[in-house]
mmCIF file of C-alpha atoms in Angstrom:
data_model
loop_
_atom_site.group_PDB
_atom_site.id
_atom_site.type_symbol
_atom_site.label_atom_id
_atom_site.label_comp_id
_atom_site.label_asym_id
_atom_site.label_seq_id
_atom_site.Cartn_x
_atom_site.Cartn_y
_atom_site.Cartn_z
ATOM 1 C CA UNK A 521 154.759 163.081 158.101
ATOM 2 C CA UNK A 522 153.359 161.461 154.938
ATOM 3 C CA UNK A 523 152.571 158.083 156.451
ATOM 4 C CA UNK A 524 150.794 155.450 154.408
ATOM 5 C CA UNK A 525 149.254 152.485 156.148
ATOM 6 C CA UNK A 526 148.497 149.285 154.284
ATOM 7 C CA UNK A 527 146.384 146.495 155.738
ATOM 8 C CA UNK A 528 146.610 143.576 156.085
ATOM 9 C CA UNK A 529 150.343 142.984 155.996
ATOM 10 C CA UNK A 530 149.864 139.336 155.201
ATOM 11 C CA UNK A 531 146.936 137.212 154.107
ATOM 12 C CA UNK A 532 146.617 133.546 153.308
ATOM 13 C CA UNK A 533 143.406 132.260 151.785
ATOM 14 C CA UNK A 534 141.934 129.522 149.692
ATOM 15 C CA UNK A 535 141.668 129.621 145.945
ATOM 16 C CA UNK A 536 138.422 131.198 144.752
ATOM 17 C CA UNK A 537 137.998 133.668 147.587
ATOM 18 C CA UNK A 538 138.166 137.445 147.226
ATOM 19 C CA UNK A 539 140.645 139.502 149.190
ATOM 20 C CA UNK A 540 140.486 143.199 149.972
ATOM 21 C CA UNK A 541 143.601 145.259 150.707
ATOM 22 C CA UNK A 542 143.331 148.740 152.193
ATOM 23 C CA UNK A 543 145.671 151.653 151.671
ATOM 24 C CA UNK A 544 145.288 154.714 153.882
ATOM 25 C CA UNK A 545 147.115 158.013 153.977
ATOM 26 C CA UNK A 546 147.190 158.815 157.667
ATOM 27 C CA UNK A 547 148.322 162.424 157.805
ATOM 28 C CA UNK A 548 147.702 163.854 154.360
ATOM 29 C CA UNK A 549 145.108 163.872 151.638
ATOM 30 C CA UNK A 550 146.141 161.721 148.727
ATOM 31 C CA UNK A 551 144.836 162.953 145.414
ATOM 32 C CA UNK A 552 146.378 159.982 143.698
ATOM 33 C CA UNK A 553 147.074 156.449 144.849
ATOM 34 C CA UNK A 554 149.012 153.777 143.029
ATOM 35 C CA UNK A 555 148.926 150.004 143.252
ATOM 36 C CA UNK A 556 151.982 147.889 142.460
ATOM 37 C CA UNK A 557 152.707 144.203 142.292
ATOM 38 C CA UNK A 558 156.105 142.766 143.093
ATOM 39 C CA UNK A 559 157.156 139.199 142.346
ATOM 40 C CA UNK A 560 160.015 137.661 144.367
ATOM 41 C CA UNK A 561 163.382 139.217 143.616
ATOM 42 C CA UNK A 562 161.862 141.482 141.000
ATOM 43 C CA UNK A 563 161.015 145.131 140.667
ATOM 44 C CA UNK A 564 157.665 146.817 141.206
ATOM 45 C CA UNK A 565 155.200 146.725 138.360
ATOM 46 C CA UNK A 566 152.522 149.393 138.312
ATOM 47 C CA UNK A 567 149.071 147.856 138.165
ATOM 48 C CA UNK A 568 146.845 150.904 138.264
ATOM 49 C CA UNK A 569 146.533 154.531 139.217
ATOM 50 C CA UNK A 570 143.519 155.804 141.073
ATOM 51 C CA UNK A 571 142.339 159.349 141.594
ATOM 52 C CA UNK A 572 139.804 160.133 144.274
ATOM 53 C CA UNK A 573 136.280 160.000 142.921
ATOM 54 C CA UNK A 574 137.314 158.663 139.515
ATOM 55 C CA UNK A 575 137.679 155.263 137.925
ATOM 56 C CA UNK A 576 141.118 153.767 138.171
ATOM 57 C CA UNK A 577 143.434 153.725 135.177
ATOM 58 C CA UNK A 578 144.828 150.248 134.657
ATOM 59 C CA UNK A 579 148.124 149.385 133.039
ATOM 60 C CA UNK A 580 148.174 147.235 129.958
ATOM 61 C CA UNK A 581 147.722 143.579 130.768
ATOM 62 C CA UNK A 582 146.085 144.133 134.155
ATOM 63 C CA UNK A 583 142.543 142.766 134.330
ATOM 64 C CA UNK A 584 140.273 145.423 135.757
ATOM 65 C CA UNK A 585 137.568 142.879 136.602
ATOM 66 C CA UNK A 586 140.117 140.805 138.479
ATOM 67 C CA UNK A 587 141.703 143.632 140.416
ATOM 68 C CA UNK A 588 138.969 146.015 141.566
ATOM 69 C CA UNK A 589 140.188 149.379 142.775
ATOM 70 C CA UNK A 590 138.105 151.858 144.706
ATOM 71 C CA UNK A 591 139.298 155.305 145.758
ATOM 72 C CA UNK A 592 136.256 156.684 147.519
ATOM 73 C CA UNK A 593 137.969 159.254 149.694
ATOM 74 C CA UNK A 594 141.147 161.296 149.801
ATOM 75 C CA UNK A 595 142.588 158.997 152.445
ATOM 76 C CA UNK A 596 141.513 155.515 151.401
ATOM 77 C CA UNK A 597 141.953 153.296 148.389
ATOM 78 C CA UNK A 598 141.163 149.589 148.269
ATOM 79 C CA UNK A 599 142.320 146.803 145.991
ATOM 80 C CA UNK A 600 140.130 143.718 145.817
ATOM 81 C CA UNK A 601 141.540 140.607 144.210
ATOM 82 C CA UNK A 602 138.452 138.746 143.064
ATOM 83 C CA UNK A 603 138.281 134.957 142.849
ATOM 84 C CA UNK A 604 141.947 134.704 143.711
ATOM 85 C CA UNK A 605 144.073 131.871 142.366
ATOM 86 C CA UNK A 606 147.599 130.712 143.237
ATOM 87 C CA UNK A 607 149.069 132.745 140.366
ATOM 88 C CA UNK A 608 147.766 135.878 142.096
ATOM 89 C CA UNK A 609 150.095 135.232 145.010
ATOM 90 C CA UNK A 610 152.462 138.151 145.229
ATOM 91 C CA UNK A 611 153.532 141.183 147.229
ATOM 92 C CA UNK A 612 151.166 144.094 146.642
ATOM 93 C CA UNK A 613 152.293 147.618 147.502
ATOM 94 C CA UNK A 614 150.314 150.840 147.462
ATOM 95 C CA UNK A 615 151.561 154.385 147.406
ATOM 96 C CA UNK A 616 149.922 157.757 147.825
ATOM 97 C CA UNK A 617 150.778 161.172 146.506
ATOM 98 C CA UNK A 618 149.619 164.694 147.226
ATOM 99 C CA UNK A 619 149.506 165.401 143.519
ATOM 100 C CA UNK A 620 151.345 165.724 140.258
ATOM 101 C CA UNK A 621 155.128 165.820 140.638
ATOM 102 C CA UNK A 622 154.873 165.160 144.353
ATOM 103 C CA UNK A 623 156.758 162.161 145.708
ATOM 104 C CA UNK A 624 154.950 158.910 146.282
ATOM 105 C CA UNK A 625 154.821 157.602 149.825
ATOM 106 C CA UNK A 626 154.654 153.862 150.089
ATOM 107 C CA UNK A 627 152.805 151.491 152.359
ATOM 108 C CA UNK A 628 154.572 148.493 153.847
ATOM 109 C CA UNK A 629 152.991 146.080 151.404
ATOM 110 C CA UNK A 630 150.697 143.070 151.642
ATOM 111 C CA UNK A 631 151.955 139.581 151.057
ATOM 112 C CA UNK A 632 149.126 137.594 149.497
ATOM 113 C CA UNK A 633 149.357 133.822 149.428
ATOM 114 C CA UNK A 634 146.643 131.828 147.698
ATOM 115 C CA UNK A 635 146.544 128.132 148.503
ATOM 116 C CA UNK B 724 158.867 156.610 126.918
ATOM 117 C CA UNK B 725 161.078 156.454 129.960
ATOM 118 C CA UNK B 726 163.150 153.619 131.314
ATOM 119 C CA UNK B 727 165.694 152.924 133.997
ATOM 120 C CA UNK B 728 168.531 150.425 134.004
ATOM 121 C CA UNK B 729 170.298 149.412 137.168
ATOM 122 C CA UNK B 730 173.622 147.764 136.455
ATOM 123 C CA UNK B 731 174.271 144.886 138.816
ATOM 124 C CA UNK B 732 171.404 143.062 140.465
ATOM 125 C CA UNK B 733 173.691 142.277 143.422
ATOM 126 C CA UNK B 734 176.437 144.382 144.965
ATOM 127 C CA UNK B 735 178.547 143.241 147.895
ATOM 128 C CA UNK B 736 180.772 145.554 149.923
ATOM 129 C CA UNK B 737 182.617 145.338 153.205
ATOM 130 C CA UNK B 738 181.451 147.360 156.168
ATOM 131 C CA UNK B 739 183.111 150.773 155.984
ATOM 132 C CA UNK B 740 183.727 150.581 152.246
ATOM 133 C CA UNK B 741 182.325 152.864 149.573
ATOM 134 C CA UNK B 742 178.878 152.019 148.245
ATOM 135 C CA UNK B 743 178.211 152.669 144.552
ATOM 136 C CA UNK B 744 174.917 151.623 142.991
ATOM 137 C CA UNK B 745 174.534 152.427 139.319
ATOM 138 C CA UNK B 746 171.476 153.797 137.562
ATOM 139 C CA UNK B 747 171.129 154.950 133.975
ATOM 140 C CA UNK B 748 167.953 156.418 132.606
ATOM 141 C CA UNK B 749 166.361 157.053 129.273
ATOM 142 C CA UNK B 750 163.946 159.911 128.897
ATOM 143 C CA UNK B 751 162.719 162.108 126.090
ATOM 144 C CA UNK B 752 161.992 164.924 128.530
ATOM 145 C CA UNK B 753 163.886 166.280 131.543
ATOM 146 C CA UNK B 754 163.428 163.580 134.144
ATOM 147 C CA UNK B 755 162.602 163.492 137.802
ATOM 148 C CA UNK B 756 164.756 160.752 139.350
ATOM 149 C CA UNK B 757 164.430 158.926 142.624
ATOM 150 C CA UNK B 758 166.214 156.365 144.731
ATOM 151 C CA UNK B 759 164.173 154.165 147.067
ATOM 152 C CA UNK B 760 165.256 151.541 149.595
ATOM 153 C CA UNK B 761 163.239 148.442 150.449
ATOM 154 C CA UNK B 762 163.859 146.285 153.500
ATOM 155 C CA UNK B 763 162.518 142.711 153.540
ATOM 156 C CA UNK B 764 158.733 142.479 153.519
ATOM 157 C CA UNK B 765 158.339 146.230 153.619
ATOM 158 C CA UNK B 766 157.341 148.981 151.242
ATOM 159 C CA UNK B 767 159.674 151.530 149.742
ATOM 160 C CA UNK B 768 161.295 154.409 151.554
ATOM 161 C CA UNK B 769 162.453 157.468 149.655
ATOM 162 C CA UNK B 770 166.198 158.031 149.958
ATOM 163 C CA UNK B 771 166.503 161.067 147.732
ATOM 164 C CA UNK B 772 165.162 162.727 144.607
ATOM 165 C CA UNK B 773 166.366 164.881 141.757
ATOM 166 C CA UNK B 774 163.912 167.482 140.482
ATOM 167 C CA UNK B 775 166.038 169.671 138.197
ATOM 168 C CA UNK B 776 167.622 171.752 140.945
ATOM 169 C CA UNK B 777 171.114 170.925 142.248
ATOM 170 C CA UNK B 778 172.735 168.051 140.390
ATOM 171 C CA UNK B 779 174.253 166.619 143.580
ATOM 172 C CA UNK B 780 171.453 165.461 145.791
ATOM 173 C CA UNK B 781 171.886 164.490 149.406
ATOM 174 C CA UNK B 782 169.473 162.084 150.997
ATOM 175 C CA UNK B 783 168.862 160.254 154.221
ATOM 176 C CA UNK B 784 171.203 157.812 155.939
ATOM 177 C CA UNK B 785 174.291 159.415 154.399
ATOM 178 C CA UNK B 786 173.421 158.597 150.799
ATOM 179 C CA UNK B 787 173.824 160.965 147.900
ATOM 180 C CA UNK B 788 173.435 160.825 144.130
ATOM 181 C CA UNK B 789 174.696 162.924 141.266
ATOM 182 C CA UNK B 790 172.662 163.670 138.175
ATOM 183 C CA UNK B 791 174.877 163.625 135.070
ATOM 184 C CA UNK B 792 172.930 164.546 131.988
ATOM 185 C CA UNK B 793 175.830 163.844 129.627
ATOM 186 C CA UNK B 794 176.036 160.290 130.924
ATOM 187 C CA UNK B 795 172.266 159.895 131.557
ATOM 188 C CA UNK B 796 173.203 158.575 134.962
ATOM 189 C CA UNK B 797 172.045 158.993 138.541
ATOM 190 C CA UNK B 798 174.364 156.764 140.575
ATOM 191 C CA UNK B 799 173.843 156.359 144.312
ATOM 192 C CA UNK B 800 176.817 156.550 146.648
ATOM 193 C CA UNK B 801 177.651 156.381 150.330
ATOM 194 C CA UNK B 802 181.207 156.882 151.599
ATOM 195 C CA UNK B 803 181.101 154.197 154.271
ATOM 196 C CA UNK B 804 178.743 151.216 154.289
ATOM 197 C CA UNK B 805 177.001 150.124 157.444
ATOM 198 C CA UNK B 806 175.498 146.732 158.129
ATOM 199 C CA UNK B 807 172.070 148.352 158.328
ATOM 200 C CA UNK B 808 172.409 149.478 154.692
ATOM 201 C CA UNK B 809 171.849 145.916 153.492
ATOM 202 C CA UNK B 810 168.608 146.100 151.507
ATOM 203 C CA UNK B 811 167.150 146.323 148.019
ATOM 204 C CA UNK B 812 167.593 149.640 146.237
ATOM 205 C CA UNK B 813 165.452 150.898 143.388
ATOM 206 C CA UNK B 814 166.100 153.742 141.006
ATOM 207 C CA UNK B 815 163.011 155.282 139.436
ATOM 208 C CA UNK B 816 162.056 157.907 136.908
ATOM 209 C CA UNK B 817 158.810 159.725 136.437
ATOM 210 C CA UNK B 818 156.905 159.454 133.243
ATOM 211 C CA UNK B 819 156.214 162.436 131.075
ATOM 212 C CA UNK B 820 152.655 162.881 132.374
ATOM 213 C CA UNK B 821 152.789 163.475 136.074
ATOM 214 C CA UNK B 822 154.355 161.379 138.779
ATOM 215 C CA UNK B 823 153.811 157.781 137.708
ATOM 216 C CA UNK B 824 157.083 156.023 138.443
ATOM 217 C CA UNK B 825 158.992 153.610 136.269
ATOM 218 C CA UNK B 826 161.314 151.476 138.352
ATOM 219 C CA UNK B 827 164.613 149.867 137.557
ATOM 220 C CA UNK B 828 165.131 146.187 138.254
ATOM 221 C CA UNK B 829 166.607 146.818 141.668
ATOM 222 C CA UNK B 830 170.009 146.169 143.215
ATOM 223 C CA UNK B 831 170.449 144.072 146.325
ATOM 224 C CA UNK B 832 173.187 145.510 148.506
ATOM 225 C CA UNK B 833 174.967 143.103 150.824
ATOM 226 C CA UNK B 834 177.338 144.364 153.498
ATOM 227 C CA UNK B 835 179.976 142.034 154.843
ATOM 228 C CA UNK B 836 181.343 142.468 158.364
#
């Protein structure tokens, strides 16, 4: 149980394009979803927290207009990287949780490469 | 504020040897502590968690961790390493408000045949 599916697993696109990443909880309703960014050989850095039906809460230093997060249902959250540039290349990981003090269940990540 | 420090970014052990990955935390409130494992190009898988119940926590794949408040530690151990244990391991602590995780820097475990 508690499976989180993240799609796509890998995307390569040209600079200036926008990329959407989906995060789905397949067998549970996720009150809260989290988006992380991971640079090579580094730890996960929380980008934002999203609650279903509410605006996402972004961490300090994360541009909300650059990284658009939508959490329209209890099973789906999306992260859109707008006008992507090479410095946005990274591994993006989502997680979903049933609620406060419940463990986070992670997706398999999306490797984004901007040329 | 909460933080996690993982001592040793790389740990190498021989197959069959004891695995010890170190994690120390800082928290102004009783913490919830977690260990996750990450295989290449994948997300994180929960190994085990401490949520203020038993101080010795057993997880999947033969791993366990002991919460020691006096040492502010939550080290991960496994009696006998297997080749399939080679991966990146992250210790994490929840923040004061809810379940937002703060991760340590990670430890890459290498297992030699």
